[in-house]
Amino acid sequence: MATSAASLSKGTWWKEGVAYQIYPASFKDSNGDGLGDIAGILSKVDYLKDLGVDIVWVSPMFESPQIDMGYDISNYESVHAPYGTVEDMQALIDACHARGMKILLDLVINHTSSEHAWFKESRSSRDNPKRNWYIWKPPRYAEDGSRLPPTNWRSYFSGSTWEWDEHTQEYYLHLFAKEMPDLNWENEETRQAIYNSAMRFWLDKGVDGFRVDCVNMYSKRLGFLDAPILDAAVFEQPAWCEYANGPRMHEFLREMNSAVLNQYDAVTVGELPHTPDPKHVLRYVGAGDKQLSMVFQFDIVDIGQGTVGKYRFEDWKLPFFKATVAKWQQFIEGTDGWTTAFCENHDQGRSVSRFASDLPEHRENSAKLLSLMLATLTGTLYIYQGQEIGMINVPTDWTIEKDYQDIESVNFYHAAVKAAREAMAGDQQAIQKETDYIRRSIQILGRDNARTPMQWDASNKSAGFTDRPEGGWMRTHDLYPEINVAKQQSEPDSVLSFWKNMLRLRKSHKDLFIYGNFRLYDPDNESTFVFAKTTTPAGEAATGAGQAAVVVLNFTDKVQVVHLPPADEVGDIQLQVGNYLDATAAEKTEQSSALGRQRTLRPWEGRLYMSS
Ligand code: GLC
Ligand code: CA
């Protein structure tokens, strides 16, 4: 029998715990300045405990000019003043621990803010001792003598990855905003400074580990070659082939473990974009060669994104979604690696809107259907704030000009409109069409969808997020009177109650849900998603009590027929949970109707069966 990941290290908190991501700016404002803060998080720790959360991940709350919502850090050892102080963070760490919860911070060490003291020194002169802590290069020159950046790489936030520094007459590299220069990991001294300042400082305060930002971008290919031209309309090209998963990446992570993480027994979950090959991902998450505890592989959240530009929405079909889930469920089977289950975070549109339906008549069932799917998947489960109440994307009439805030979407929009005006000069209609398409793509995929204030109650126009009369730093979702925590807490059939129930169920059947093997049925069906979780490896029957679970999900707004997998594979299974209130009654009728294992699912209906 093949070894399952399960049998190797059961009982590990970071595998079995349910993790919850907090985006500090938008979680809870305690002092009426319109911005979330650490005291606000503290006031909700009991809410998280009650939900069933075991691990709290706090997005960056460090000192920062906030060009990219705190992912631009100017001092790792200090807290963004409007959020609170290092002492407040200590109180939060202690409050989590007092309730038996763990806490992870964000580790953003691919780059710093340009306001970080290290960069200020680095840019002060070419012979400054910290010059080499960042990546500086001389210009190239075109045939006509004009100055060109060292490569044609496109930054994540549009435009070049290179910024010209007048003072020292060189370019520096920034994969993100120009205010976020990339650190030079080739330099040993820089790495040691990162370990001390960004890691040991917080590990000594008791944090249990890190979500590691851009974890595969530290090692750049040192040839600094131009990226292939995919988008002929502009100079800058997608270039992750040159800077992601570079030659020393695995070496750096091994060093980080032996130098720091192992000393604290700290856990890591790495952000791992641009890595589609399971064999490669396994190199990062295999327990034998310790690099990362687990990663967020990007395939699931990349669904619908454009290949040449992120906010050029491409339609997708359910078989692709199912294959994606199956791939990242199964890649650890028979290995010593570990996986994660997630479909939201602060960089993504809301899952109900992206993967299901946010229409008023479907959104609650959609949220519960996705909860049913996620809570039964293998790996560490991550929930993003607001997902537990089924928060949805911002309304279509919000505008880039007034309502959107995110540097990535706003820059993308302006760059795309500018390119359209240049390429389609005079053709107003074509320009308008292109503009509408980009707006629509941002409405589906934009990061701001996840960043609207948490909807706590209907006590004021800010959904109880802030008391500030003029509201929060970002507009509150118009539907807060219908979608909020207080309302759902009082309703036994709410999305929130459903999630609580699912999390309890998940934890009471760990072998099946957290460690089980995943089997996909009917992969080509474009309407329904049917999978089984079993405690036995693929190919072996799972017919004993509690050995199999079957999940059937209707991903359409029409009635669909599904077939439960045969009894010789999953045994005698009984309905356990459904997102329709009358699921039990419906199941009884169907069971007695001589249709065998055929079931009829209503729009966005999901059911979970378990072997008895
Ligand atoms: C990661 C973060 C994202 C940020 C970027 C730069 O992708 O999740 O929010 O913009 O890194 O740090
Ligand atoms: Ca505040």
XYZ file of C-alpha atoms and ligand atoms in Angstrom:
625
model
C 0.000 0.000 0.000
C 1.302 3.451 -0.897
C 2.282 5.682 1.980
C -0.161 8.489 2.400
C 0.934 11.916 3.549
C -1.415 11.232 6.420
C 0.393 8.361 8.002
C 3.658 10.279 8.140
C 2.816 13.058 10.533
C -0.691 13.063 11.872
C -1.579 15.315 14.721
C 0.382 18.276 13.385
C -1.308 21.558 14.304
C -0.462 23.306 11.083
C -1.999 20.514 9.033
C -5.167 20.066 11.045
C -5.821 23.647 12.046
C -8.210 25.917 10.183
C -6.442 29.140 9.226
C -8.094 32.535 8.838
C -6.524 35.494 7.069
C -6.982 38.989 8.468
C -6.413 42.070 6.341
C -5.764 44.640 9.083
C -6.923 47.754 7.228
C -10.389 46.329 6.649
C -11.094 44.027 9.576
C -12.170 46.201 12.499
C -11.540 49.831 13.445
C -11.403 50.341 17.213
C -10.740 54.089 17.434
C -12.962 55.688 14.838
C -10.288 56.824 12.383
C -11.791 54.751 9.579
C -8.893 52.294 9.407
C -8.805 48.829 10.936
C -6.265 48.269 13.699
C -4.751 45.744 16.058
C -7.077 46.604 18.938
C -9.910 45.899 16.505
C -8.469 42.462 15.739
C -8.100 41.820 19.484
C -11.775 42.603 20.000
C -12.679 39.859 17.509
C -10.418 37.059 18.655
C -13.297 35.359 20.435
C -15.381 35.592 17.280
C -12.641 33.720 15.429
C -12.350 31.100 18.131
C -16.095 30.570 18.045
C -16.020 30.186 14.256
C -13.569 27.308 14.617
C -10.356 29.087 13.672
C -7.100 27.594 14.975
C -4.516 29.675 13.132
C -4.704 33.421 12.596
C -2.670 34.887 9.727
C -2.323 38.653 9.883
C -1.414 40.444 6.647
C 1.314 43.110 6.999
C 0.843 45.457 9.928
C 4.457 46.712 9.873
C 5.648 50.286 9.489
C 4.978 51.249 5.900
C 4.195 54.184 3.603
C 1.259 52.045 2.391
C 1.929 52.284 -1.322
C 0.825 48.641 -1.537
C -1.260 48.317 1.640
C 1.692 47.464 3.849
C 3.496 45.055 1.507
C 6.005 47.899 1.232
C 7.728 47.747 4.610
C 9.950 50.550 5.870
C 10.805 48.920 9.207
C 10.219 45.246 10.026
C 10.613 45.859 13.744
C 7.929 48.452 14.088
C 4.158 48.597 13.554
C 2.309 50.992 11.213
C 1.381 53.669 13.771
C -2.333 53.917 12.880
C -2.602 50.157 13.476
C -0.962 50.286 16.917
C 2.346 49.314 18.461
C 4.665 46.355 18.908
C 3.115 46.008 22.386
C -0.332 45.721 20.803
C 1.014 42.949 18.584
C 2.434 41.206 21.626
C -1.026 41.399 23.191
C -2.532 39.873 20.056
C 0.031 37.075 19.971
C -0.687 36.343 23.629
C -4.465 36.536 23.139
C -4.299 33.951 20.354
C -2.119 31.662 22.429
C -4.338 32.039 25.482
C -7.183 30.623 23.405
C -5.148 27.772 22.005
C -4.738 29.455 18.629
C -1.538 29.995 16.648
C -0.564 33.174 14.833
C 1.306 33.693 11.567
C 2.610 37.006 10.276
C 3.341 37.996 6.698
C 7.017 37.800 5.792
C 7.667 40.260 2.984
C 11.340 39.943 2.161
C 11.592 39.962 -1.595
C 11.565 43.747 -1.371
C 11.328 46.562 1.132
C 9.826 50.000 0.893
C 12.038 52.632 -0.720
C 11.649 54.389 2.644
C 13.439 51.571 4.460
C 16.728 52.783 6.016
C 18.569 50.064 4.091
C 17.430 51.410 0.745
C 18.013 55.027 1.690
C 21.631 54.111 2.343
C 21.845 51.965 -0.749
C 20.707 54.779 -3.019
C 22.848 57.419 -1.336
C 25.960 56.648 -3.393
C 27.488 53.970 -5.575
C 30.108 53.179 -2.981
C 27.825 53.039 0.028
C 28.371 49.746 1.916
C 24.695 48.891 1.404
C 24.744 49.621 -2.351
C 24.830 45.891 -3.009
C 21.835 45.168 -0.713
C 19.543 45.996 -3.634
C 19.834 45.280 -7.342
C 21.463 48.140 -9.259
C 22.368 48.056 -12.948
C 23.753 50.500 -15.495
C 21.527 51.515 -18.414
C 21.569 50.145 -21.935
C 21.530 52.482 -24.892
C 19.479 52.162 -28.038
C 21.044 52.741 -31.455
C 19.796 56.321 -31.439
C 21.571 56.843 -28.134
C 18.474 56.928 -25.951
C 18.685 55.332 -22.536
C 17.002 51.961 -22.002
C 16.430 49.949 -18.830
C 18.648 46.882 -18.342
C 15.844 44.509 -19.407
C 12.334 44.663 -20.849
C 10.710 43.168 -17.758
C 7.185 44.254 -16.850
C 6.400 44.937 -13.213
C 3.312 43.516 -11.523
C 1.925 46.992 -11.160
C 2.437 47.911 -14.867
C 5.390 49.607 -16.517
C 9.022 48.636 -16.170
C 10.630 46.757 -13.266
C 13.482 49.280 -13.446
C 13.548 52.769 -11.999
C 16.193 55.263 -13.027
C 18.029 56.950 -10.158
C 19.231 60.397 -11.252
C 21.495 60.817 -8.274
C 23.664 57.730 -8.850
C 22.950 57.272 -12.570
C 21.852 53.645 -12.365
C 18.606 51.687 -12.424
C 17.296 49.641 -9.494
C 15.031 46.614 -9.803
C 11.474 46.544 -8.471
C 9.189 43.662 -9.443
C 6.287 45.589 -7.914
C 5.887 49.363 -7.438
C 8.882 51.645 -7.882
C 8.554 52.363 -4.152
C 9.261 48.636 -3.513
C 12.891 47.901 -4.493
C 13.933 44.240 -4.612
C 16.475 43.110 -2.044
C 19.648 41.472 -3.295
C 19.547 37.939 -1.903
C 22.877 37.104 -3.518
C 24.474 39.136 -0.755
C 25.065 37.080 2.390
C 25.066 40.124 4.641
C 21.646 41.155 3.369
C 20.213 37.720 4.044
C 21.505 37.776 7.611
C 19.974 41.205 8.165
C 16.630 39.942 6.828
C 16.739 36.910 9.116
C 17.391 39.104 12.137
C 15.090 41.991 11.468
C 12.111 40.442 9.689
C 12.151 36.984 11.285
C 13.941 36.572 14.623
C 12.501 39.826 15.937
C 8.942 38.424 15.688
C 9.742 34.784 16.403
C 11.260 35.930 19.695
C 7.895 37.501 20.489
C 6.216 34.144 20.040
C 4.738 34.115 16.538
C 4.326 30.570 15.261
C 5.435 31.134 11.701
C 4.948 33.109 8.523
C 3.019 33.375 5.324
C 5.939 34.062 3.010
C 5.293 36.680 0.357
C 6.596 36.056 -3.190
C 8.553 33.102 -1.855
C 10.000 32.008 -5.191
C 11.313 35.372 -6.412
C 14.397 35.941 -4.273
C 16.807 34.271 -6.656
C 16.881 36.075 -9.992
C 18.539 34.691 -13.095
C 21.723 36.694 -13.056
C 22.109 36.968 -16.806
C 19.384 39.655 -16.709
C 18.142 38.761 -20.180
C 15.187 40.275 -21.970
C 11.975 38.285 -21.655
C 10.385 36.919 -24.835
C 7.912 39.286 -26.476
C 4.344 38.155 -25.787
C 2.680 41.532 -26.049
C 4.008 43.334 -29.104
C 2.056 46.502 -28.327
C 4.375 47.537 -25.495
C 8.051 47.450 -24.519
C 7.593 45.765 -21.137
C 6.947 42.027 -21.177
C 5.820 39.471 -18.592
C 9.155 38.193 -17.301
C 8.571 35.766 -14.493
C 10.581 33.170 -16.425
C 13.603 35.344 -15.588
C 12.970 36.046 -11.923
C 10.716 33.282 -10.508
C 12.151 29.968 -9.261
C 15.682 31.121 -9.976
C 18.818 28.979 -9.624
C 19.490 29.548 -5.886
C 15.886 29.512 -4.676
C 15.977 26.126 -2.973
C 19.369 26.830 -1.462
C 18.111 30.089 0.068
C 15.111 28.371 1.635
C 17.237 25.590 3.091
C 19.494 28.218 4.595
C 16.521 30.122 6.021
C 15.386 26.926 7.722
C 18.688 25.944 9.192
C 19.586 29.494 10.206
C 16.242 30.551 11.643
C 13.034 28.556 11.284
C 14.277 25.254 12.682
C 15.431 26.971 15.851
C 11.887 28.048 16.553
C 10.011 25.133 15.039
C 8.260 27.780 12.948
C 5.814 27.024 10.170
C 5.769 28.567 6.701
C 3.201 28.859 3.973
C 4.818 30.244 0.862
C 3.099 32.261 -1.826
C 4.036 30.316 -4.959
C 2.906 31.803 -8.265
C 4.255 30.754 -11.686
C 4.893 27.136 -10.668
C 2.580 24.774 -12.545
C 4.642 21.581 -12.289
C 3.705 19.404 -9.279
C 7.204 17.900 -9.211
C 8.633 21.348 -8.798
C 6.136 22.287 -6.086
C 7.048 19.090 -4.253
C 10.627 20.268 -4.038
C 9.387 23.179 -1.957
C 6.988 21.254 0.292
C 8.536 17.808 0.670
C 9.193 17.203 4.359
C 12.474 15.416 3.671
C 14.245 18.429 2.187
C 12.914 21.090 4.474
C 12.138 24.297 2.631
C 8.514 25.277 3.264
C 5.775 23.621 5.307
C 3.235 24.293 2.557
C 2.452 26.719 -0.255
C -0.358 28.524 -1.972
C -0.003 27.205 -5.496
C -1.735 29.698 -7.811
C -3.660 27.644 -10.391
C -6.999 27.940 -8.611
C -6.858 31.703 -8.143
C -5.435 32.276 -11.626
C -8.592 30.873 -13.210
C -10.092 33.494 -15.514
C -7.048 35.761 -15.475
C -5.623 36.850 -18.800
C -2.404 35.263 -19.946
C -0.772 38.433 -21.227
C -2.426 40.856 -18.812
C -4.018 39.826 -15.535
C -7.158 41.952 -15.911
C -8.143 40.606 -19.301
C -10.761 38.158 -18.137
C -10.912 34.856 -20.024
C -13.986 32.700 -19.651
C -13.489 29.199 -18.285
C -15.441 25.953 -17.993
C -16.077 23.749 -14.992
C -13.930 20.787 -16.145
C -10.897 23.068 -15.954
C -11.813 24.148 -12.424
C -12.302 20.523 -11.352
C -9.046 19.383 -12.906
C -7.276 22.214 -11.116
C -8.690 21.224 -7.736
C -7.920 17.554 -8.399
C -4.352 18.274 -9.466
C -3.436 20.124 -6.285
C -5.327 17.683 -4.088
C -3.595 14.647 -5.537
C -0.047 15.828 -6.054
C 0.984 14.909 -2.509
C -0.545 11.438 -2.514
C 2.183 8.906 -1.874
C 4.710 11.630 -0.987
C 5.853 13.404 2.170
C 4.581 16.774 0.924
C 1.630 18.808 2.107
C -1.019 20.926 0.376
C -3.450 23.753 1.123
C -7.127 24.306 0.351
C -8.134 27.901 -0.385
C -9.810 30.014 -3.016
C -9.712 33.526 -1.593
C -7.199 36.000 -0.215
C -6.578 39.742 -0.284
C -5.342 39.598 -3.901
C -8.440 37.971 -5.376
C -12.044 38.594 -6.254
C -14.590 36.961 -3.957
C -15.111 33.262 -4.647
C -18.922 33.405 -4.693
C -18.745 35.947 -7.519
C -15.894 34.282 -9.409
C -16.697 30.608 -9.167
C -20.418 30.479 -8.363
C -23.265 32.991 -8.468
C -23.698 36.220 -6.551
C -27.246 36.816 -7.782
C -29.566 37.514 -4.828
C -31.457 34.249 -5.284
C -28.293 32.129 -5.498
C -25.585 33.747 -3.453
C -26.261 32.022 -0.123
C -26.436 28.575 -1.636
C -23.342 29.398 -3.664
C -21.405 30.379 -0.552
C -22.501 27.198 1.200
C -21.659 25.087 -1.839
C -18.117 26.465 -1.865
C -17.896 25.899 1.893
C -18.934 22.276 1.351
C -16.223 21.890 -1.243
C -13.419 23.575 0.689
C -14.134 22.090 4.099
C -13.921 18.566 2.698
C -10.628 19.069 0.836
C -7.270 17.647 1.898
C -4.583 19.989 3.236
C -4.540 22.988 5.512
C -7.708 25.014 5.008
C -7.416 28.804 4.673
C -10.417 31.107 4.937
C -10.208 34.792 4.091
C -12.057 37.363 6.189
C -15.658 37.743 5.059
C -15.646 34.453 3.178
C -17.407 32.890 6.178
C -20.418 35.171 5.640
C -20.389 34.889 1.854
C -19.180 38.404 1.019
C -19.303 39.090 -2.709
C -17.576 41.310 -5.264
C -18.196 45.037 -5.325
C -21.212 46.147 -7.386
C -20.703 46.781 -11.092
C -21.452 50.502 -10.763
C -18.449 51.218 -8.516
C -15.906 53.217 -10.492
C -12.151 53.070 -10.887
C -12.084 56.837 -10.443
C -14.015 57.030 -7.153
C -14.199 53.646 -5.468
C -11.253 51.435 -6.390
C -8.055 51.944 -4.424
C -5.658 49.163 -5.356
C -2.458 50.258 -7.091
C -2.442 47.116 -9.238
C -5.932 47.520 -10.747
C -5.814 51.282 -11.028
C -2.413 51.244 -12.782
C -3.492 48.395 -15.042
C -6.613 50.255 -16.056
C -4.784 53.472 -16.900
C -2.037 51.647 -18.800
C -4.614 49.660 -20.792
C -6.673 52.727 -21.650
C -3.561 54.596 -22.722
C -2.464 51.680 -24.925
C -5.960 51.443 -26.438
C -6.012 55.174 -27.221
C -2.666 54.865 -28.958
C -3.448 51.697 -30.888
C -7.034 52.576 -31.855
C -6.665 56.318 -32.243
C -9.853 57.832 -33.605
C -11.981 54.716 -33.247
C -14.024 55.833 -30.251
C -16.179 52.738 -30.293
C -13.266 50.334 -30.187
C -11.626 52.312 -27.398
C -14.870 52.267 -25.424
C -15.268 48.533 -25.932
C -11.750 47.865 -24.708
C -12.249 50.161 -21.702
C -15.494 48.423 -20.744
C -13.828 45.033 -21.025
C -10.999 46.036 -18.680
C -13.446 47.541 -16.187
C -15.493 44.367 -16.236
C -12.374 42.227 -15.811
C -11.334 44.292 -12.796
C -14.830 43.998 -11.364
C -14.461 40.199 -11.482
C -10.794 39.762 -10.599
C -9.728 42.977 -8.852
C -8.033 42.865 -5.472
C -10.309 45.588 -4.098
C -13.150 43.061 -4.048
C -11.486 41.428 -1.084
C -10.524 44.658 0.623
C -13.873 46.278 1.339
C -14.526 46.643 5.071
C -15.633 43.553 6.948
C -19.399 43.578 7.363
C -20.037 43.105 11.070
C -23.587 44.389 11.460
C -26.122 46.887 10.151
C -25.686 49.362 13.001
C -24.369 52.103 10.719
C -23.485 52.776 7.104
C -20.046 51.226 7.595
C -21.470 47.849 8.557
C -20.122 48.287 12.090
C -16.554 48.316 10.744
C -15.933 51.880 11.936
C -17.745 54.559 13.936
C -16.263 57.368 11.889
C -19.223 59.386 10.600
C -17.768 59.706 7.098
C -17.114 55.955 6.925
C -14.044 53.790 6.449
C -10.929 54.230 4.317
C -12.636 52.196 1.632
C -16.264 52.132 0.588
C -18.477 49.596 2.348
C -20.275 47.055 0.194
C -23.819 48.248 -0.551
C -25.320 44.910 0.495
C -24.113 45.002 4.108
C -27.679 45.114 5.505
C -28.204 41.649 4.016
C -24.717 40.200 4.356
C -23.289 40.763 7.845
C -22.035 38.798 10.837
C -24.645 39.884 13.417
C -27.554 38.881 11.194
C -25.990 35.540 10.346
C -25.097 34.787 13.949
C -28.764 34.852 14.852
C -29.823 32.625 11.955
C -29.245 28.864 12.216
C -29.384 28.489 8.433
C -27.009 31.305 7.569
C -23.802 30.964 5.599
C -21.887 31.625 8.822
C -23.695 28.836 10.685
C -23.069 26.537 7.735
C -19.329 27.241 7.816
C -19.188 26.635 11.581
C -20.904 23.327 11.128
C -18.610 22.340 8.256
C -15.483 23.224 10.225
C -16.672 21.105 13.152
C -17.402 18.208 10.832
C -14.009 18.562 9.147
C -12.202 18.371 12.461
C -14.207 15.403 13.685
C -13.249 13.364 10.575
C -9.637 14.325 10.069
C -8.563 11.142 8.325
C -11.114 11.659 5.645
C -11.217 15.393 5.157
C -7.793 16.673 6.183
C -5.651 13.671 5.256
C -7.832 11.687 2.843
C -7.262 10.801 -0.785
C -9.173 12.660 -3.477
C -10.983 11.020 -6.400
C -12.674 12.973 -9.166
C -15.713 11.530 -10.964
C -17.163 12.546 -14.315
C -14.328 15.014 -15.043
C -15.790 16.299 -18.318
C -19.201 17.205 -16.961
C -19.585 20.963 -17.410
C -22.288 21.404 -14.797
C -21.566 19.253 -11.794
C -18.549 18.523 -9.605
C -18.553 15.071 -7.993
C -15.654 13.870 -5.885
C -14.950 11.353 -3.183
C -12.585 11.528 -0.262
C -11.387 8.207 1.042
C -9.036 7.011 3.715
C -7.680 4.436 1.277
C -5.423 5.186 -1.704
C -6.905 5.400 -5.204
C -7.720 2.008 -6.647
C -8.615 0.513 -3.290
C -12.247 0.281 -2.211
C -13.233 2.367 0.808
C -16.188 0.433 2.027
C -15.788 0.355 5.811
C -17.573 2.708 8.190
C -16.338 6.303 8.015
C -13.942 5.547 5.196
C -15.487 7.521 2.395
C -17.194 10.808 1.776
C -18.843 11.854 -1.453
C -19.428 15.474 -2.394
C -21.844 16.365 -5.188
C -22.081 19.984 -6.298
C -24.238 21.637 -8.930
C -22.288 24.550 -10.392
C -25.203 25.902 -12.428
C -28.494 27.701 -11.886
C -30.422 24.831 -13.482
C -31.524 21.433 -12.231
C -28.852 18.775 -12.851
C -28.687 15.020 -12.458
C -25.674 13.384 -10.797
C -24.722 9.808 -10.019
C -23.223 8.825 -6.705
C -20.103 6.690 -7.161
C -20.714 2.919 -7.007
C -21.030 1.147 -3.665
C -18.040 -1.077 -4.346
C -15.874 2.047 -4.367
C -17.363 4.184 -1.615
C -19.545 1.788 0.339
C -22.939 2.489 1.759
C -23.163 6.253 2.001
C -25.756 8.429 3.710
C -26.564 12.107 3.320
C -24.739 14.115 5.961
C -25.106 17.773 4.969
C -26.872 19.723 2.243
C -27.097 23.426 1.488
C -30.839 23.246 0.787
C -32.973 23.210 3.932
C -35.032 20.279 2.777
C -32.074 18.175 1.641
C -32.941 15.345 4.010
C -36.518 15.113 2.807
C -35.436 15.346 -0.843
C -32.902 12.592 -0.282
C -35.530 10.312 1.303
C -37.833 10.680 -1.671
C -35.012 10.003 -4.098
C -33.737 6.999 -2.157
C -37.117 5.342 -2.300
C -37.769 6.185 -5.936
C -35.923 3.234 -7.439
C -33.490 5.501 -9.286
C -30.593 3.798 -7.602
C -27.653 6.146 -7.200
C -29.047 8.893 -9.365
C -29.767 12.216 -7.650
C -31.260 15.459 -8.866
C -29.654 18.655 -7.689
C -31.380 22.001 -7.731
C -29.562 25.238 -8.733
C -26.269 25.541 -6.823
C -27.233 22.627 -4.621
C -24.479 20.737 -2.847
C -24.608 17.621 -0.727
C -22.151 15.650 1.318
C -22.588 11.912 1.826
C -20.566 9.794 4.222
C -20.161 6.086 4.640
C -21.861 4.718 7.711
C 2.038 39.399 -2.757
C 0.947 40.005 -1.924
C 0.395 41.192 -2.636
C 1.497 42.201 -2.833
C 2.740 41.572 -3.461
C 3.930 42.429 -3.240
O 1.562 38.954 -3.973
O -0.013 39.050 -1.621
O -0.693 41.759 -1.977
O 1.051 43.235 -3.637
O 3.059 40.319 -2.942
O 4.395 42.302 -1.936
Ca -8.322 52.608 13.599
